[in-house]
Short mmCIF file of N, CA and C in Angstrom, two decimals:
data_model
loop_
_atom_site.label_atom_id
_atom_site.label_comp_id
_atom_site.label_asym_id
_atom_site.label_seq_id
_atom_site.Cartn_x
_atom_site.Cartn_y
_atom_site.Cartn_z
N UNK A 931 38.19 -20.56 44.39
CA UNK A 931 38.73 -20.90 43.08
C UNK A 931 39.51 -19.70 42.52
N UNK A 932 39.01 -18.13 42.71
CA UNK A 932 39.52 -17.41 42.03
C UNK A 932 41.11 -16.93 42.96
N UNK A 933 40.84 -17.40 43.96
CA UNK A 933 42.54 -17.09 44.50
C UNK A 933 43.31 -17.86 44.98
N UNK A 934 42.62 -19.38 44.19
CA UNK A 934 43.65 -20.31 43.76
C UNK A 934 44.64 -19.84 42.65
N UNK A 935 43.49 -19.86 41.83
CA UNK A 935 43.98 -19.38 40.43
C UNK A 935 44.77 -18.11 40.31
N UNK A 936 45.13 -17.26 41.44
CA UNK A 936 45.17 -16.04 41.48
C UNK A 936 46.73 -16.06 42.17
N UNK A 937 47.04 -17.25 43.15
CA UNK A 937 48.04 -17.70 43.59
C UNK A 937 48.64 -18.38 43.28
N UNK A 938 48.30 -19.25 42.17
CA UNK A 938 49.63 -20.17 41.69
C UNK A 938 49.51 -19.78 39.77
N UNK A 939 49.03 -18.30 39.83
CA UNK A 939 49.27 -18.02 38.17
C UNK A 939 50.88 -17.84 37.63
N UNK A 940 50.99 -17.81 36.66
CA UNK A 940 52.57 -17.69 36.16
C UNK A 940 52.78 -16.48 36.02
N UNK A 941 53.08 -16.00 36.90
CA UNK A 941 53.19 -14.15 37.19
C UNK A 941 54.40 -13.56 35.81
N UNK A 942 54.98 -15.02 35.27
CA UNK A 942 56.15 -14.42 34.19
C UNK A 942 55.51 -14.30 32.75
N UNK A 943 54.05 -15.00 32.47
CA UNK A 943 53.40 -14.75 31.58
C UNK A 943 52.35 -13.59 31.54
N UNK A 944 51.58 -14.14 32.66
CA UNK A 944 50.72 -13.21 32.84
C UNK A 944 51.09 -12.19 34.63
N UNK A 945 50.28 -11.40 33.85
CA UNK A 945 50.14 -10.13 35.06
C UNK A 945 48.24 -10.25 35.18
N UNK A 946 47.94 -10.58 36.41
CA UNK A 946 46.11 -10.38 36.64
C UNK A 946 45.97 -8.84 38.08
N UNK A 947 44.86 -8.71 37.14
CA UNK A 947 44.45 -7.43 37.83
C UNK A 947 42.92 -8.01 37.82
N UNK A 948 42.35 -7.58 39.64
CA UNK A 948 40.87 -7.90 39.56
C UNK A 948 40.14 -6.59 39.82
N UNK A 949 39.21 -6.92 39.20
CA UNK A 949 38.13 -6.04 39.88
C UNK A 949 36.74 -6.58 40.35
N UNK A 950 36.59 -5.77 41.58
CA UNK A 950 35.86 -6.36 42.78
C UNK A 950 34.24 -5.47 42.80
N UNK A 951 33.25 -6.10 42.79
CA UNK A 951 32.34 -4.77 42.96
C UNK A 951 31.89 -4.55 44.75
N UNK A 952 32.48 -4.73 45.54
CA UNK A 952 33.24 -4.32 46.71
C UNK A 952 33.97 -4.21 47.50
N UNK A 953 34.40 -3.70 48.63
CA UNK A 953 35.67 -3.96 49.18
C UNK A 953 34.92 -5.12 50.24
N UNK A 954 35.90 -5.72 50.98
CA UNK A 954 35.71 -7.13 51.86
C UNK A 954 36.65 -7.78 52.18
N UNK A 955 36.56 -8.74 52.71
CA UNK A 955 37.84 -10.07 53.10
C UNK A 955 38.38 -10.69 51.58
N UNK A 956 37.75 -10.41 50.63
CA UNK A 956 38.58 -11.11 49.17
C UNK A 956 39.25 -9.92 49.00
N UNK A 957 39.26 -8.72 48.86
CA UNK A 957 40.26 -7.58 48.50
C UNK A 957 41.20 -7.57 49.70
N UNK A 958 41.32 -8.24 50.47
CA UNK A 958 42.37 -7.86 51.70
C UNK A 958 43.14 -9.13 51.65
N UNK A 959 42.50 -10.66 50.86
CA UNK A 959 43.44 -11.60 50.60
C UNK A 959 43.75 -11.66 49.09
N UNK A 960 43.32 -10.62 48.10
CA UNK A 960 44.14 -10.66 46.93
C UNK A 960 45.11 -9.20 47.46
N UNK A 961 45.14 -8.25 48.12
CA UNK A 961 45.90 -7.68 48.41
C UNK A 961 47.27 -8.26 48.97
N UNK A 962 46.60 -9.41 49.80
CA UNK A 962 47.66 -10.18 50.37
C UNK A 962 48.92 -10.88 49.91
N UNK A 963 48.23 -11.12 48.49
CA UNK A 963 48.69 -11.70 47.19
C UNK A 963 49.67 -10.52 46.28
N UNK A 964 49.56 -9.78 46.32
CA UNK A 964 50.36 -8.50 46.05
C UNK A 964 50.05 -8.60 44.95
N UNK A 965 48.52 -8.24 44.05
CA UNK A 965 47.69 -8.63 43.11
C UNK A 965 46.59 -7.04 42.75
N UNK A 966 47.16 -6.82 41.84
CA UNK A 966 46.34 -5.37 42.00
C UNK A 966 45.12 -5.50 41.88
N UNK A 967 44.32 -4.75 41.92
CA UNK A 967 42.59 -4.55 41.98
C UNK A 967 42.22 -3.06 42.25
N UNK A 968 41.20 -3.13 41.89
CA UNK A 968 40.09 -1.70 41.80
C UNK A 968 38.61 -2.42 42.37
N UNK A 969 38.05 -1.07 42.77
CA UNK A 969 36.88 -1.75 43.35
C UNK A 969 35.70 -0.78 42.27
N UNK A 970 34.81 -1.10 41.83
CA UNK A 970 34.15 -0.90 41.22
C UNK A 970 32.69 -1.32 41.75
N UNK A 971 31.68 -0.42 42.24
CA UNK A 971 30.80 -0.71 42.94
C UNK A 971 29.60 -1.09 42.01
N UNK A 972 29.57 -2.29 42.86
CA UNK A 972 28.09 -3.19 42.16
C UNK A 972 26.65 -3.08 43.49
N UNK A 973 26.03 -2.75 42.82
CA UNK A 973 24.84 -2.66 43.47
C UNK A 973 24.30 -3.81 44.01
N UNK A 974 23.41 -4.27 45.13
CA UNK A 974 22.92 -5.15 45.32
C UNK A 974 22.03 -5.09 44.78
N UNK A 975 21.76 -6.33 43.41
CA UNK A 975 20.23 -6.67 42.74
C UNK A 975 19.25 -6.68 43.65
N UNK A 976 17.75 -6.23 43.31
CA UNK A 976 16.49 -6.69 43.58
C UNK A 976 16.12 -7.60 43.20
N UNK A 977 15.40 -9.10 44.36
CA UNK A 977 14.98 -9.91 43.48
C UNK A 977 13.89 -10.04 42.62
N UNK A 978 14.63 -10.77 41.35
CA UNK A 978 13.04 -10.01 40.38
C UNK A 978 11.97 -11.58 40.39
N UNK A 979 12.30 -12.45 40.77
CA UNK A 979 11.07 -13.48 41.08
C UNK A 979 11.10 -14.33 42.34
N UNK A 980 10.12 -14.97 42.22
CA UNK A 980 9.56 -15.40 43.33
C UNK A 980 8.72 -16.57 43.30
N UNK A 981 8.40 -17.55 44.01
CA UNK A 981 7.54 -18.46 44.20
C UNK A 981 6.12 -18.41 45.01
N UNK A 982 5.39 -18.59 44.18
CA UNK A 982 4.23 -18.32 45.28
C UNK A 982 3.25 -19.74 45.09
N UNK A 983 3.52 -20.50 45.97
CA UNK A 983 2.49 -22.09 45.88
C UNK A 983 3.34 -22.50 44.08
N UNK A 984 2.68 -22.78 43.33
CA UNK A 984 3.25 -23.65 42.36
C UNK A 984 3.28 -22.26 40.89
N UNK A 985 3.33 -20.96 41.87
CA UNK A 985 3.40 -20.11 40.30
C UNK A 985 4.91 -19.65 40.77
N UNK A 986 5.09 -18.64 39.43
CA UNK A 986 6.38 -18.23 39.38
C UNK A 986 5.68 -16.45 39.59
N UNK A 987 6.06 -15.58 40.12
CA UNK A 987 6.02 -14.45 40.13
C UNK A 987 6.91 -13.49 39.48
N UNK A 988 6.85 -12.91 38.70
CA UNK A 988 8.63 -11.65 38.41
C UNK A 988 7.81 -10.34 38.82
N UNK A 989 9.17 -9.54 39.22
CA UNK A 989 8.82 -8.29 39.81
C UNK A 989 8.97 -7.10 38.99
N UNK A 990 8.55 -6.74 38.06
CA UNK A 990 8.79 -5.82 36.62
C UNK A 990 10.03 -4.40 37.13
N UNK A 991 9.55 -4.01 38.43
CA UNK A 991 9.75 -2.57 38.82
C UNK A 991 11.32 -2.92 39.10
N UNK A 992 11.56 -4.40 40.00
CA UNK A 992 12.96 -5.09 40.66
C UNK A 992 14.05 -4.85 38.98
N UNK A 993 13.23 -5.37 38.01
CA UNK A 993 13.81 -6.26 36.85
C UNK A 993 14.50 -4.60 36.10
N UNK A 994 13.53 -3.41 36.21
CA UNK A 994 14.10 -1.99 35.80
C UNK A 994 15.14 -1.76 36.42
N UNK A 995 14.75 -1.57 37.95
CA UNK A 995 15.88 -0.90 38.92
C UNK A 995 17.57 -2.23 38.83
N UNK A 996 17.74 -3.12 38.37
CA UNK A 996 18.71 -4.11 38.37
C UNK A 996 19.16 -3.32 36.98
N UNK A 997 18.30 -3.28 36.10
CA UNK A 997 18.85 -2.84 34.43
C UNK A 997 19.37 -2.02 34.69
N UNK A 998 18.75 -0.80 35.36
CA UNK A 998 19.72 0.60 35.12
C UNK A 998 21.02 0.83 36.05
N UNK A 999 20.66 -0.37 37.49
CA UNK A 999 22.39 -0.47 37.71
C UNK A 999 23.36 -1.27 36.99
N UNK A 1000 22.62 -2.54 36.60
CA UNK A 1000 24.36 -2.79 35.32
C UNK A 1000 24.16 -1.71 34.12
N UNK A 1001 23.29 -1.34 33.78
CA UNK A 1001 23.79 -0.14 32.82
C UNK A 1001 24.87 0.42 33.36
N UNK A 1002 24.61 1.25 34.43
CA UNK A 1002 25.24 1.96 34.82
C UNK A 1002 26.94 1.37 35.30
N UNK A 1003 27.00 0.42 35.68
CA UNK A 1003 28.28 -0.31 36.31
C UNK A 1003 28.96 -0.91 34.89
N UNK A 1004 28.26 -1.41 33.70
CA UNK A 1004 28.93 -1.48 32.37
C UNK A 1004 29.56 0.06 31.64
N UNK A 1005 28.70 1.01 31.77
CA UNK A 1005 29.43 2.04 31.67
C UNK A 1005 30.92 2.58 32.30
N UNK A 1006 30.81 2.13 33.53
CA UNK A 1006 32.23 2.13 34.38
C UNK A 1006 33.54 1.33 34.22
N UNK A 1007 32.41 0.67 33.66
CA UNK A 1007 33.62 -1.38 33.56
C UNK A 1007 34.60 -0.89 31.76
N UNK A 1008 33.23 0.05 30.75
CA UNK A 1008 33.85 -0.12 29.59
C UNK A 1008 34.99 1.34 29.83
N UNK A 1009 34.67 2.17 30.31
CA UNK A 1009 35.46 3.27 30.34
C UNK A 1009 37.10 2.56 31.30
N UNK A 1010 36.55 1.72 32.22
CA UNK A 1010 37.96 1.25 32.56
C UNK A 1010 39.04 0.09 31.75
N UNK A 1011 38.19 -0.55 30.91
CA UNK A 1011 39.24 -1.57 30.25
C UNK A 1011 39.31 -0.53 29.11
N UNK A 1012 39.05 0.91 28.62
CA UNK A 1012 39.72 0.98 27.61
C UNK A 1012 40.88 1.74 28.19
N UNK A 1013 41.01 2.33 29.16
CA UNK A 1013 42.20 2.93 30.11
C UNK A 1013 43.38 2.22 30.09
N UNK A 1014 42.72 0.71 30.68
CA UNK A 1014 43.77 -0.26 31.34
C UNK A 1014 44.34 -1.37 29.87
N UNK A 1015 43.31 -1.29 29.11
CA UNK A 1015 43.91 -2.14 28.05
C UNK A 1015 44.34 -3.30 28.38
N UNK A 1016 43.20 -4.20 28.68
CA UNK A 1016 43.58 -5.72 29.29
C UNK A 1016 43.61 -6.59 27.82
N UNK A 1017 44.04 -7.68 27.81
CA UNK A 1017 44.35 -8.86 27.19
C UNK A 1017 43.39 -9.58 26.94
N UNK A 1018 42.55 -9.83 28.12
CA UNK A 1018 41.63 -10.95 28.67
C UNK A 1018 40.59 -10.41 29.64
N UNK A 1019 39.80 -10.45 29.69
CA UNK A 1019 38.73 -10.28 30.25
C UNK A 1019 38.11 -11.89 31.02
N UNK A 1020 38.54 -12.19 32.76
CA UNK A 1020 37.82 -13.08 33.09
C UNK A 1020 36.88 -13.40 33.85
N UNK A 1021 35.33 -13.81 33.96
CA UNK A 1021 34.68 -13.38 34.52
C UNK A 1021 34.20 -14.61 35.26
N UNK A 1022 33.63 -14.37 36.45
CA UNK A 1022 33.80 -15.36 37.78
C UNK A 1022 32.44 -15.57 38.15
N UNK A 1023 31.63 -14.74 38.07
CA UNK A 1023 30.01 -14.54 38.76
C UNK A 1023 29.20 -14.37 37.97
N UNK A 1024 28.06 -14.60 38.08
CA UNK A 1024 26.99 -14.24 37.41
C UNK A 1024 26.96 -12.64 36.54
N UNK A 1025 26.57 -11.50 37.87
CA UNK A 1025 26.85 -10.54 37.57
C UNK A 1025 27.89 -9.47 37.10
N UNK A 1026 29.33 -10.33 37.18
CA UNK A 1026 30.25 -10.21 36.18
C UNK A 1026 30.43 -10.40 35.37
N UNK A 1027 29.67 -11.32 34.68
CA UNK A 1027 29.44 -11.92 33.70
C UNK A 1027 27.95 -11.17 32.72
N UNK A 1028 27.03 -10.34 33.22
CA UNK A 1028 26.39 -9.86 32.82
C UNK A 1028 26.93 -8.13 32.24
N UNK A 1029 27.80 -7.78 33.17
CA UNK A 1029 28.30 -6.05 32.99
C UNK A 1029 29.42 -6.40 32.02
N UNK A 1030 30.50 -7.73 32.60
CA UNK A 1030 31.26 -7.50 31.91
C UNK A 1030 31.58 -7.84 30.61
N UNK A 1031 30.40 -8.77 30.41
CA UNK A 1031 30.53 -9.67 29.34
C UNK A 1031 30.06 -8.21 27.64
N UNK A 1032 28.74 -7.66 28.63
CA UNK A 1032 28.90 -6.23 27.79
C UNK A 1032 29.86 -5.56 27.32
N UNK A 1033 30.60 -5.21 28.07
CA UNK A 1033 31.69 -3.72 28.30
C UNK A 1033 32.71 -4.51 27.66
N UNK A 1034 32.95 -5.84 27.21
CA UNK A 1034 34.22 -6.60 26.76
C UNK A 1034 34.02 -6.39 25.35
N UNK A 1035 32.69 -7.02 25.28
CA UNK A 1035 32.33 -6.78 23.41
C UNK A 1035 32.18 -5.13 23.08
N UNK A 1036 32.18 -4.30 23.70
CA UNK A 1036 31.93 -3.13 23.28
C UNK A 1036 33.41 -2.36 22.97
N UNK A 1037 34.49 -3.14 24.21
CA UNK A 1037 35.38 -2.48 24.05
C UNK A 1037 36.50 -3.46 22.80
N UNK A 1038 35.97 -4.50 22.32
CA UNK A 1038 36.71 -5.25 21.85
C UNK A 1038 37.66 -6.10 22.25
N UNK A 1039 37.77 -6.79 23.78
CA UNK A 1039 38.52 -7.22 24.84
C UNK A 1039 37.83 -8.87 24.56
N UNK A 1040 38.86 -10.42 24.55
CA UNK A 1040 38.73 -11.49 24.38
C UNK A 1040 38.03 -12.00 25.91
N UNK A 1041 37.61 -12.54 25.95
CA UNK A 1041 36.33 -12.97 27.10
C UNK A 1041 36.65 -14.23 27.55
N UNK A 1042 36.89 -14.60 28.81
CA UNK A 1042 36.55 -16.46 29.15
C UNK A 1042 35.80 -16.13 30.20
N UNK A 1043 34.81 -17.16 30.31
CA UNK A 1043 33.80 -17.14 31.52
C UNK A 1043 34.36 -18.08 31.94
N UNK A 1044 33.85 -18.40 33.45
CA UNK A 1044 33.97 -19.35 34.25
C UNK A 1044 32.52 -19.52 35.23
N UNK A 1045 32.21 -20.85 34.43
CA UNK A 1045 31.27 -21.18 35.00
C UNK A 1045 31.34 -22.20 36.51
N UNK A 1046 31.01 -21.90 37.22
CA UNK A 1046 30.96 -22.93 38.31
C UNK A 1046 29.79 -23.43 39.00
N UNK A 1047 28.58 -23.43 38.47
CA UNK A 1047 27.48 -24.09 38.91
C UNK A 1047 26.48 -24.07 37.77
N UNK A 1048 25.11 -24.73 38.08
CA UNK A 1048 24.81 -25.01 36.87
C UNK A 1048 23.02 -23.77 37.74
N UNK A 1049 22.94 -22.81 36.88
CA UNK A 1049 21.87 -21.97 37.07
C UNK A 1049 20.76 -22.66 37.63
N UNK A 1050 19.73 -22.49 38.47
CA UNK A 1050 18.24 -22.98 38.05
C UNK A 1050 17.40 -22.87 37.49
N UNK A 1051 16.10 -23.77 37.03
CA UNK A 1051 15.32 -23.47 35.34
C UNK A 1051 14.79 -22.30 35.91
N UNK A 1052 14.74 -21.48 34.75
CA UNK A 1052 13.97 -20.02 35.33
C UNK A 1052 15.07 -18.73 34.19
N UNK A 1053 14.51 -17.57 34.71
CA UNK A 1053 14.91 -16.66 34.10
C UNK A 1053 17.04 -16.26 33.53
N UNK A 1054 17.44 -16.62 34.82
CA UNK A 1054 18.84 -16.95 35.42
C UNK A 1054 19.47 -17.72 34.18
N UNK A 1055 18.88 -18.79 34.28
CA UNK A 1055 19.51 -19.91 33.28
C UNK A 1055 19.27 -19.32 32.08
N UNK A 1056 18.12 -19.00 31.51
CA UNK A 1056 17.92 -18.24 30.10
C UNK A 1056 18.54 -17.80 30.15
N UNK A 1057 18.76 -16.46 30.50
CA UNK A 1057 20.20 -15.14 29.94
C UNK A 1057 21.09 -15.70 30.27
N UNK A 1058 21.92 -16.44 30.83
CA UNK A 1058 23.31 -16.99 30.47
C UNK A 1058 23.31 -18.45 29.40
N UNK A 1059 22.50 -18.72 29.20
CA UNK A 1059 22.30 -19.58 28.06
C UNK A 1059 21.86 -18.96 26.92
N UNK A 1060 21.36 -17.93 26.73
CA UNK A 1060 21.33 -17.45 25.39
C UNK A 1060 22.46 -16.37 24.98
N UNK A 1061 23.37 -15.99 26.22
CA UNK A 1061 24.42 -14.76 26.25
C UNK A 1061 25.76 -15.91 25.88
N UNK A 1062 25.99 -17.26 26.29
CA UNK A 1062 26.46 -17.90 25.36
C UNK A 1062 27.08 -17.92 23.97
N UNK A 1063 26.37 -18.04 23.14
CA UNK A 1063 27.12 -17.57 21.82
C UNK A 1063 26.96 -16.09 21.24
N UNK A 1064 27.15 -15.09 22.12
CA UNK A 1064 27.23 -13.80 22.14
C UNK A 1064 28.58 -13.11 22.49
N UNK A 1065 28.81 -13.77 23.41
CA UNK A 1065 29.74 -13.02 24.18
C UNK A 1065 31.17 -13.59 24.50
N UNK A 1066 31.19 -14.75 25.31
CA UNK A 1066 32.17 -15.62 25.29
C UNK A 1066 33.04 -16.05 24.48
N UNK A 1067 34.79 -16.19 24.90
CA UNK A 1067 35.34 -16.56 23.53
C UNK A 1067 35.64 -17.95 23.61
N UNK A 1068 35.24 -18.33 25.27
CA UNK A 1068 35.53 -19.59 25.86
C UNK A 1068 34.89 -19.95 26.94
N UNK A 1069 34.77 -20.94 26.74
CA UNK A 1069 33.90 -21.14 28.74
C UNK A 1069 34.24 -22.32 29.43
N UNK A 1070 34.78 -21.60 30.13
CA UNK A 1070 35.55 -22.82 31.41
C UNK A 1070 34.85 -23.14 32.65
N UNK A 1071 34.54 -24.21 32.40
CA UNK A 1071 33.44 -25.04 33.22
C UNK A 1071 34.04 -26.40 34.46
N UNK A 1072 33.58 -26.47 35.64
CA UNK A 1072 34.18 -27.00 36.61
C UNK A 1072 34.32 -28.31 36.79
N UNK A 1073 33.06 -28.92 36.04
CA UNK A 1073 32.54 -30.23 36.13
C UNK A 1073 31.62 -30.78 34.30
N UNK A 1074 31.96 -32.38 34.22
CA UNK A 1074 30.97 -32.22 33.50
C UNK A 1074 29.37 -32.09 33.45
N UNK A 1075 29.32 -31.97 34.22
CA UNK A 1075 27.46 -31.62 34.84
C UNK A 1075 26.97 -30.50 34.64
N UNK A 1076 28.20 -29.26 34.83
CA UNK A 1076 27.93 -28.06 34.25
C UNK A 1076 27.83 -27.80 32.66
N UNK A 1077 28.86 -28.47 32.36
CA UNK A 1077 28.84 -28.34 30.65
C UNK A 1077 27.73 -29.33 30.16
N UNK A 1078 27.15 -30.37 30.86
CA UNK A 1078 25.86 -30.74 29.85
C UNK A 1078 24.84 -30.12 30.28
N UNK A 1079 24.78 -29.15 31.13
CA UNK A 1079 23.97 -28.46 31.44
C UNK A 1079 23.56 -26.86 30.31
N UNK A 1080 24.93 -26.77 30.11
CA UNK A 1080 24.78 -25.25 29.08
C UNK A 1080 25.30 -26.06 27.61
N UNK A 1081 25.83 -26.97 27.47
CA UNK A 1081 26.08 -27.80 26.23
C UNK A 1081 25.16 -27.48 25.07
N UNK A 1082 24.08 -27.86 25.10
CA UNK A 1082 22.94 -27.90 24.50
C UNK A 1082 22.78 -26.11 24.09
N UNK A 1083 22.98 -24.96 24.48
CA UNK A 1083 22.94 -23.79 23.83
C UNK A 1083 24.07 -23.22 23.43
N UNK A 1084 25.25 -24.20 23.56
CA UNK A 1084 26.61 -23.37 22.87
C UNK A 1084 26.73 -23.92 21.48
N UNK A 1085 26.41 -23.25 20.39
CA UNK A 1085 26.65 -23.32 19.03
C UNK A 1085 28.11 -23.95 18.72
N UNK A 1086 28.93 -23.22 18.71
CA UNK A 1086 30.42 -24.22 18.73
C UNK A 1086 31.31 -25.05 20.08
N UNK A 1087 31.04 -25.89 20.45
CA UNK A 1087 31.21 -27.01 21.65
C UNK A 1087 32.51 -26.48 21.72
N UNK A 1088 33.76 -26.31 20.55
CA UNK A 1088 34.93 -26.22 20.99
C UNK A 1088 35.45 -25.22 22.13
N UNK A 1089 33.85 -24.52 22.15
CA UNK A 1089 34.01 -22.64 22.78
C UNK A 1089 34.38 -23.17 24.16
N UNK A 1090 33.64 -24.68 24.97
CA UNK A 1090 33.52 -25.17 26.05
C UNK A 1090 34.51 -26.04 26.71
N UNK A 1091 35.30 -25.51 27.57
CA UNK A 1091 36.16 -26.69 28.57
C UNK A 1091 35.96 -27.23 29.96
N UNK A 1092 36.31 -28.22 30.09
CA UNK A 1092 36.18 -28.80 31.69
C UNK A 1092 37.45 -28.62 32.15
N UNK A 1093 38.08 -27.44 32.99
CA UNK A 1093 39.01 -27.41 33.64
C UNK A 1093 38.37 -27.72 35.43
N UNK A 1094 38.94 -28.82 35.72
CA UNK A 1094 38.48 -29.03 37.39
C UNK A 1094 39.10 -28.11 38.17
N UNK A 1095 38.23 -27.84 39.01
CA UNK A 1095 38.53 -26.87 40.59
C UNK A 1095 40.02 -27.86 41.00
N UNK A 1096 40.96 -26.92 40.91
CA UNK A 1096 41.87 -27.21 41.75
C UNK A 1096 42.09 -26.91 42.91
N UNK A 1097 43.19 -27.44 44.39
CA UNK A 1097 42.99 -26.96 45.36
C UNK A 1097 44.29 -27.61 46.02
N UNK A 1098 44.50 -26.22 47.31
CA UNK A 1098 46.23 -26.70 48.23
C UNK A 1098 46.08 -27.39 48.85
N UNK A 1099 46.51 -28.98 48.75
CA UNK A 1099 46.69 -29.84 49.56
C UNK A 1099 47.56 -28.90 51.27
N UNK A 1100 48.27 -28.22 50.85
CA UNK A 1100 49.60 -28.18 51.87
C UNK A 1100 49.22 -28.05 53.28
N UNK A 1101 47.80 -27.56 53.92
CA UNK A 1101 47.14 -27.51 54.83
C UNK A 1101 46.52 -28.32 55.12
N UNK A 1102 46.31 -29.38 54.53
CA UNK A 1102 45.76 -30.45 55.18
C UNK A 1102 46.82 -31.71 55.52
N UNK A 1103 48.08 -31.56 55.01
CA UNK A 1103 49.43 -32.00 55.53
C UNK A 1103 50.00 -31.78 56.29
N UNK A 1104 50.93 -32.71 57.60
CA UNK A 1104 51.36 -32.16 58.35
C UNK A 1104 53.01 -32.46 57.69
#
């Protein structure tokens, strides 16, 4: 989705710059794209719960060591959008959505999320359902299944859109 969107943007309105929290096969096909980017290293989370027979487990020590790396990676994220002075702030992932959704309100930068799945009940779903009317200036959602899914904790509905996953036919044409 994001290099759909990344390939058929209106390069005469907008200019997009990503940032990646590693390098990989998506930085070598938005490179491809002649699409600037920075890599900004994201830690791999610890998982902080677990299932055990019909309980839920959380891991307190996992749930610290995760805090003090997006601390630490929001610190990086806010020192770089006040450098770069973006427009828009758009965020794609979970954990982009957790650093950056910080570092946007701190730096004063307009926010759209993009939601593309609907969390599971549990800890996950809470913090992006209560970071909701916090942070976001909009939330662009894939399906309506997703939006009646977070519907119910967005205070102003107008904040919420259903833009569908688009996609290139041209490869599956001969």
């Amino acid at each position: 989705v994001l290099l759909f969107l990344l390939k058929n943007i209106n390069r005469d309105i907008f200019e997009p710059f990503v940032i990646l929290g590693s390098e990989g096969p998506l930085a070598e096909k938005i490179r491809s794209l002649d699409i600037g980017y920075t890599i900004i290293e994201m830690p791999e989370m610890k998982r902080i719960e677990m299932n055990l027979g019909q309980y839920r487990l959380y891991n307190p020590s996992a749930l610290l060591i995760n805090f003090f790396h997006l601390v630490k990676v929001i610190f990086k994220l806010v020192s770089y959008f006040k450098e770069h002075r973006f427009d828009i702030i758009h965020t794609n992932n979970l954990q982009s959505k957790l650093c950056g959704s910080v570092a946007a309100k701190l730096t004063g930068n307009k926010l759209v999320w993009h939601l593309h799945n609907i969390q599971p009940p549990g800890l996950r779903r809470k913090v992006i359902s209560f970071m909701t009317n916090i942070f976001p200036n909009k939330i662009i959602v894939v399906s309506g299944a997703v939006r009646a899914a977070y519907l119910p904790h967005v205070r102003d509905i107008k904040k919420i859109v259903i833009i569908y996953n688009g996609f290139d036919v041209s490869d599956l044409v001969d």
